[in-house]
Short mmCIF file of C-alpha atoms in Angstrom, two decimals:
data_model
loop_
_atom_site.label_atom_id
_atom_site.label_comp_id
_atom_site.label_asym_id
_atom_site.label_seq_id
_atom_site.Cartn_x
_atom_site.Cartn_y
_atom_site.Cartn_z
CA ARG A 8 -26.09 152.86 97.06
CA ASN A 9 -23.57 150.12 97.81
CA SER A 10 -26.10 147.44 98.72
CA MET A 11 -26.63 144.11 97.00
CA ALA A 12 -29.27 145.82 94.87
CA ASP A 13 -26.39 147.37 92.94
CA GLY A 14 -26.02 144.12 91.08
CA VAL A 15 -23.77 142.46 93.62
CA ARG A 16 -26.11 140.07 95.36
CA MET A 17 -24.77 137.21 97.43
CA ASN A 18 -24.86 133.97 95.50
CA GLU A 19 -26.94 131.60 97.59
CA ASP A 20 -25.46 128.62 95.80
CA ALA A 21 -21.91 128.51 97.16
CA SER A 22 -20.34 127.01 94.05
CA ALA A 23 -16.63 126.37 93.58
CA ASP A 24 -16.05 130.02 92.72
CA GLY A 25 -18.89 131.48 94.73
CA PRO A 26 -18.61 133.62 97.88
CA ASP A 27 -16.88 132.16 100.92
CA ASP A 28 -18.24 131.76 104.42
CA GLU A 29 -16.77 134.53 106.58
CA THR A 30 -14.31 132.32 108.46
CA GLU A 31 -11.37 133.70 110.42
CA GLU A 32 -8.92 133.21 107.55
CA ILE A 33 -11.29 134.77 105.02
CA CYS A 34 -11.86 137.75 107.31
CA GLU A 35 -8.11 138.23 107.69
CA GLN A 36 -7.55 138.21 103.93
CA ARG A 37 -10.40 140.67 103.44
CA ILE A 38 -8.82 143.09 105.90
CA TYR A 39 -5.36 142.54 104.42
CA GLY A 40 -6.63 143.39 100.95
CA CYS A 41 -8.33 146.58 102.10
CA ASP A 42 -5.30 147.64 104.16
CA THR A 43 -3.12 147.18 101.09
CA ILE A 44 -5.49 149.24 98.93
CA GLN A 45 -5.44 152.08 101.48
CA GLU A 46 -1.65 152.07 101.77
CA ALA A 47 -1.15 151.94 98.00
CA ALA A 48 -3.58 154.82 97.51
CA LEU A 49 -1.60 156.95 99.97
CA LEU A 50 1.70 156.18 98.22
CA LEU A 51 0.14 156.98 94.85
CA GLU A 52 -1.19 160.26 96.31
CA LEU A 53 -4.75 159.37 95.40
CA PRO A 54 -7.75 161.07 97.02
CA GLN A 55 -9.52 159.16 99.78
CA VAL A 56 -12.63 158.77 97.62
CA CYS A 57 -10.56 156.71 95.17
CA ALA A 58 -9.36 154.36 97.91
CA ALA A 59 -12.92 154.07 99.24
CA THR A 60 -14.30 153.26 95.78
CA ALA A 61 -11.64 150.60 95.30
CA GLN A 62 -12.51 149.01 98.64
CA VAL A 63 -16.23 148.95 97.83
CA LEU A 64 -15.48 147.28 94.47
CA PHE A 65 -13.24 144.83 96.34
CA HIS A 66 -16.09 143.81 98.67
CA ARG A 67 -18.57 143.63 95.81
CA PHE A 68 -16.29 141.32 93.87
CA TYR A 69 -15.79 138.95 96.79
CA ALA A 70 -19.52 138.97 97.45
CA ARG A 71 -19.69 136.89 94.28
CA ARG A 72 -16.31 135.22 93.99
CA SER A 73 -14.02 133.21 96.24
CA PHE A 74 -10.90 134.41 98.06
CA ARG A 75 -9.54 130.93 97.44
CA ARG A 76 -9.67 131.25 93.67
CA HIS A 77 -8.79 134.91 93.26
CA ASP A 78 -5.61 136.05 95.00
CA VAL A 79 -6.40 138.99 97.26
CA ARG A 80 -3.25 140.82 96.10
CA HIS A 81 -4.27 140.62 92.46
CA VAL A 82 -7.81 141.80 93.19
CA ALA A 83 -6.49 144.69 95.31
CA MET A 84 -4.35 145.88 92.39
CA GLY A 85 -7.20 145.43 89.93
CA VAL A 86 -9.82 147.36 91.91
CA LEU A 87 -7.49 150.26 92.66
CA PHE A 88 -6.46 150.53 89.01
CA LEU A 89 -10.12 150.51 88.06
CA ALA A 90 -11.05 153.04 90.76
CA THR A 91 -8.47 155.54 89.47
CA LYS A 92 -10.44 155.60 86.23
CA VAL A 93 -13.86 155.69 87.89
CA GLU A 94 -12.86 158.66 90.07
CA GLU A 95 -10.97 160.37 87.23
CA CYS A 96 -7.56 160.36 88.91
CA PRO A 97 -5.68 157.97 86.59
CA ARG A 98 -2.23 156.62 87.39
CA ARG A 99 0.18 154.82 85.10
CA ILE A 100 0.10 151.08 85.50
CA ARG A 101 3.88 151.21 85.93
CA ASP A 102 3.49 153.41 89.01
CA LEU A 103 0.74 151.20 90.40
CA LEU A 104 2.87 148.07 90.00
CA ASN A 105 5.92 149.72 91.57
CA VAL A 106 3.92 150.76 94.63
CA PHE A 107 2.23 147.39 95.15
CA ASN A 108 5.50 145.57 94.52
CA ALA A 109 7.20 147.70 97.20
CA LEU A 110 4.36 147.08 99.68
CA PHE A 111 4.46 143.32 99.18
CA GLN A 112 8.25 143.18 99.43
CA TYR A 113 8.38 145.37 102.53
CA ARG A 114 5.78 143.26 104.33
CA GLU A 115 7.69 140.09 103.56
CA GLY A 116 11.26 141.20 104.23
CA GLY A 117 11.41 144.79 105.39
CA VAL A 118 13.48 147.57 103.83
CA ASP A 119 16.29 145.20 102.82
CA ALA A 120 13.87 143.27 100.59
CA LEU A 121 12.94 146.28 98.43
CA VAL A 122 13.96 145.75 94.80
CA PRO A 123 12.47 148.01 92.06
CA VAL A 124 10.65 146.28 89.23
CA ASP A 125 12.53 146.30 85.93
CA ILE A 126 9.96 147.50 83.39
CA HIS A 127 11.77 145.56 80.66
CA SER A 128 11.66 142.26 82.56
CA GLU A 129 9.38 139.30 82.04
CA ARG A 130 8.25 139.67 85.64
CA TYR A 131 6.97 143.19 84.96
CA ALA A 132 5.16 142.02 81.83
CA ASN A 133 3.51 139.21 83.80
CA GLN A 134 2.41 141.54 86.60
CA LYS A 135 1.04 144.05 84.11
CA ALA A 136 -0.94 141.28 82.42
CA ILE A 137 -2.34 140.23 85.81
CA VAL A 138 -3.63 143.75 86.55
CA VAL A 139 -5.14 144.26 83.10
CA ASN A 140 -6.80 140.85 83.16
CA MET A 141 -8.04 141.34 86.73
CA GLU A 142 -9.60 144.66 85.77
CA GLN A 143 -11.56 142.92 83.02
CA VAL A 144 -12.63 140.09 85.32
CA ILE A 145 -13.89 142.60 87.92
CA LEU A 146 -15.77 144.66 85.34
CA LYS A 147 -17.46 141.57 83.95
CA GLU A 148 -18.32 140.20 87.40
CA LEU A 149 -19.84 143.48 88.54
CA GLY A 150 -21.75 143.92 85.30
CA PHE A 151 -19.99 147.26 84.73
CA ILE A 152 -21.98 148.70 87.67
CA LEU A 153 -19.35 150.86 89.36
CA TYR A 154 -21.31 153.67 91.01
CA THR A 155 -20.62 154.06 94.71
CA GLU A 156 -21.91 156.43 97.38
CA HIS A 157 -19.65 156.84 100.38
CA PRO A 158 -20.48 157.82 103.98
CA HIS A 159 -17.80 160.54 103.80
CA LYS A 160 -20.10 162.86 101.83
CA PHE A 161 -22.53 163.12 104.77
CA ILE A 162 -20.08 163.76 107.60
CA LEU A 163 -19.75 167.55 107.56
CA ASN A 164 -23.46 168.24 107.14
CA TYR A 165 -24.47 165.70 109.78
CA VAL A 166 -21.99 167.05 112.33
CA LYS A 167 -23.07 170.66 111.72
CA LEU A 168 -26.72 169.71 112.24
CA ILE A 169 -26.26 167.90 115.54
CA CYS A 170 -23.28 169.65 117.12
CA THR A 171 -24.26 172.45 119.51
CA ASP A 172 -20.66 173.58 120.14
CA PRO A 173 -18.81 174.84 117.03
CA ALA A 174 -15.49 174.24 118.81
CA VAL A 175 -15.95 170.47 118.72
CA GLU A 176 -17.27 170.21 115.17
CA LYS A 177 -13.86 169.72 113.59
CA PRO A 178 -12.50 167.06 116.01
CA LEU A 179 -15.80 165.18 115.91
CA ALA A 180 -15.88 165.21 112.11
CA GLN A 181 -12.24 164.13 111.89
CA LYS A 182 -12.70 161.21 114.29
CA ALA A 183 -15.81 160.10 112.45
CA TRP A 184 -14.01 160.41 109.11
CA ASN A 185 -11.23 158.15 110.38
CA THR A 186 -13.78 155.62 111.60
CA ILE A 187 -15.46 155.58 108.19
CA ASN A 188 -12.08 154.92 106.58
CA ASP A 189 -11.59 151.99 108.95
CA SER A 190 -15.07 150.63 108.22
CA ALA A 191 -14.03 150.11 104.59
CA ARG A 192 -11.98 147.12 105.76
CA THR A 193 -15.26 145.32 106.48
CA PRO A 194 -18.20 144.44 104.19
CA LEU A 195 -20.46 146.89 106.06
CA CYS A 196 -20.79 148.89 102.83
CA LEU A 197 -22.73 145.94 101.38
CA GLN A 198 -24.96 145.55 104.41
CA PHE A 199 -25.96 149.11 105.33
CA PRO A 200 -26.66 152.39 103.53
CA PRO A 201 -23.89 155.02 103.80
CA GLU A 202 -26.08 157.16 106.08
CA VAL A 203 -26.11 154.39 108.70
CA ILE A 204 -22.34 153.96 108.57
CA CYS A 205 -21.92 157.72 108.86
CA CYS A 206 -24.15 157.88 111.94
CA ALA A 207 -22.36 154.94 113.54
CA ALA A 208 -19.02 156.66 112.93
CA ILE A 209 -20.32 159.84 114.57
CA SER A 210 -21.60 157.82 117.53
CA MET A 211 -18.22 156.11 118.03
CA ALA A 212 -16.34 159.39 117.58
CA ALA A 213 -18.55 161.11 120.17
CA ARG A 214 -17.84 158.35 122.68
CA LEU A 215 -14.10 158.65 122.14
CA LEU A 216 -14.28 162.43 122.60
CA ARG A 217 -16.75 162.08 125.51
CA LEU A 218 -19.26 164.32 123.82
CA SER A 219 -22.98 164.35 124.46
CA LEU A 220 -25.19 164.40 121.38
CA PRO A 221 -28.83 165.58 121.30
CA ALA A 222 -31.16 163.07 122.96
CA GLN A 223 -34.55 164.81 122.67
CA PRO A 224 -35.36 163.85 120.02
CA PRO A 225 -32.61 161.26 119.46
CA TRP A 226 -30.13 162.77 116.98
CA TRP A 227 -30.10 159.73 114.65
CA GLU A 228 -33.81 160.08 113.97
CA VAL A 229 -33.10 163.35 112.17
CA PHE A 230 -31.31 161.28 109.54
CA GLU A 231 -33.95 158.52 109.46
CA VAL A 232 -31.53 155.94 110.83
CA SER A 233 -32.39 153.34 113.47
CA LYS A 234 -30.48 152.88 116.72
CA ALA A 235 -30.43 149.13 116.11
CA ASP A 236 -28.54 149.56 112.83
CA ILE A 237 -26.08 151.97 114.43
CA ASP A 238 -25.42 149.47 117.22
CA ARG A 239 -24.82 146.66 114.74
CA VAL A 240 -22.28 148.71 112.81
CA CYS A 241 -20.56 149.79 116.04
CA GLU A 242 -20.38 146.19 117.19
CA ASP A 243 -18.66 145.11 113.97
CA MET A 244 -16.26 148.03 114.20
CA CYS A 245 -15.32 147.11 117.78
CA LYS A 246 -14.54 143.58 116.59
CA LEU A 247 -12.34 145.02 113.86
CA TYR A 248 -10.41 147.20 116.31
CA ASN A 249 -9.77 144.23 118.57
CA ARG A 250 -8.15 142.18 115.80
CA PRO A 251 -4.37 141.88 115.30
CA LYS A 252 -2.81 143.25 112.11
CA ALA A 253 -3.84 141.15 109.12
CA GLU A 254 -1.16 139.19 107.24
CA TYR A 255 -1.24 137.74 103.75
CA LYS A 256 -1.88 134.02 103.47
CA ARG A 257 -2.23 132.01 100.28
CA LEU A 258 -5.51 130.15 100.72
CA ARG A 259 -5.84 126.61 99.46
CA ARG A 260 -8.64 125.81 97.07
CA GLN A 261 -11.26 123.49 98.44
#
C-alpha cells in the first residue's frame, strides 16, 4: 500500500524542514515535479511502472520534508534514479542527467537553449553529486521502505468484470489508465488505496466515453470501494484538470 502506514506519516509538527501546507505555490511545484518525472521517464524509455514508483516516492518524501528546503528538480532526479533500481530497469546516471538537463533547458529557453552536458566538466560532477546525495537523503527519509502498489495493476481485471460489451473494454481501460497516470501528479496515492483510485479512474473514463456501468448492484461495491471515496478522488482530479500548466519556481525558505 502507498498510505502513510508505509512509514511516510505526515509530521504533525510542521518544523522548519517538515511538510508544507498545500498552498497554491506548493501545489504547482508538486505538479511540476511529477510532470518532469513523467517526461524524463518517457525520454529514458522507462516502463510506466517506473515513472509511477518515482512519483509515489516523490510524494512520500514531501509528506515529510519541505518543498522550500529541497529543490523539486533535485528530488525529481533522485526519485527517478532510485525507481530505476527498485523496478530493475537501471539507467546510467549520465543518461539521466542528460535527459533532465535537456528538459530544464527546453522549458527555460526552448530548443535554442539546449546545450549537452560535458561529462568532463565541473558542472556535470556537481550535478552527479546532487543526484547521488539526493538518493541517499530520500532512502534515509523513507526508512528504506520503497514498496509501492499501483492502481494500474487492477485496471484490466476490473474492466473485464464490469464491462458488459467487449467492444468497449479496450477504450475504457485505456482512458482509465491515462487518468491513473494523471492522478500521480497529486498526493492521492498517500490518501487512498490503489483500488479506490482505480475505480475513480474507471468512473471518470466511463463518463468521458458516455458508458453506463452496472448499477444493480452498484459496480464499485464488487471491489469493496465506497462511492464517497470515488467522488473525492474524482473531485481532486477535476481540480487538477482545470489547472494551467505548472511552471518551476524557486521557493523561498521561511
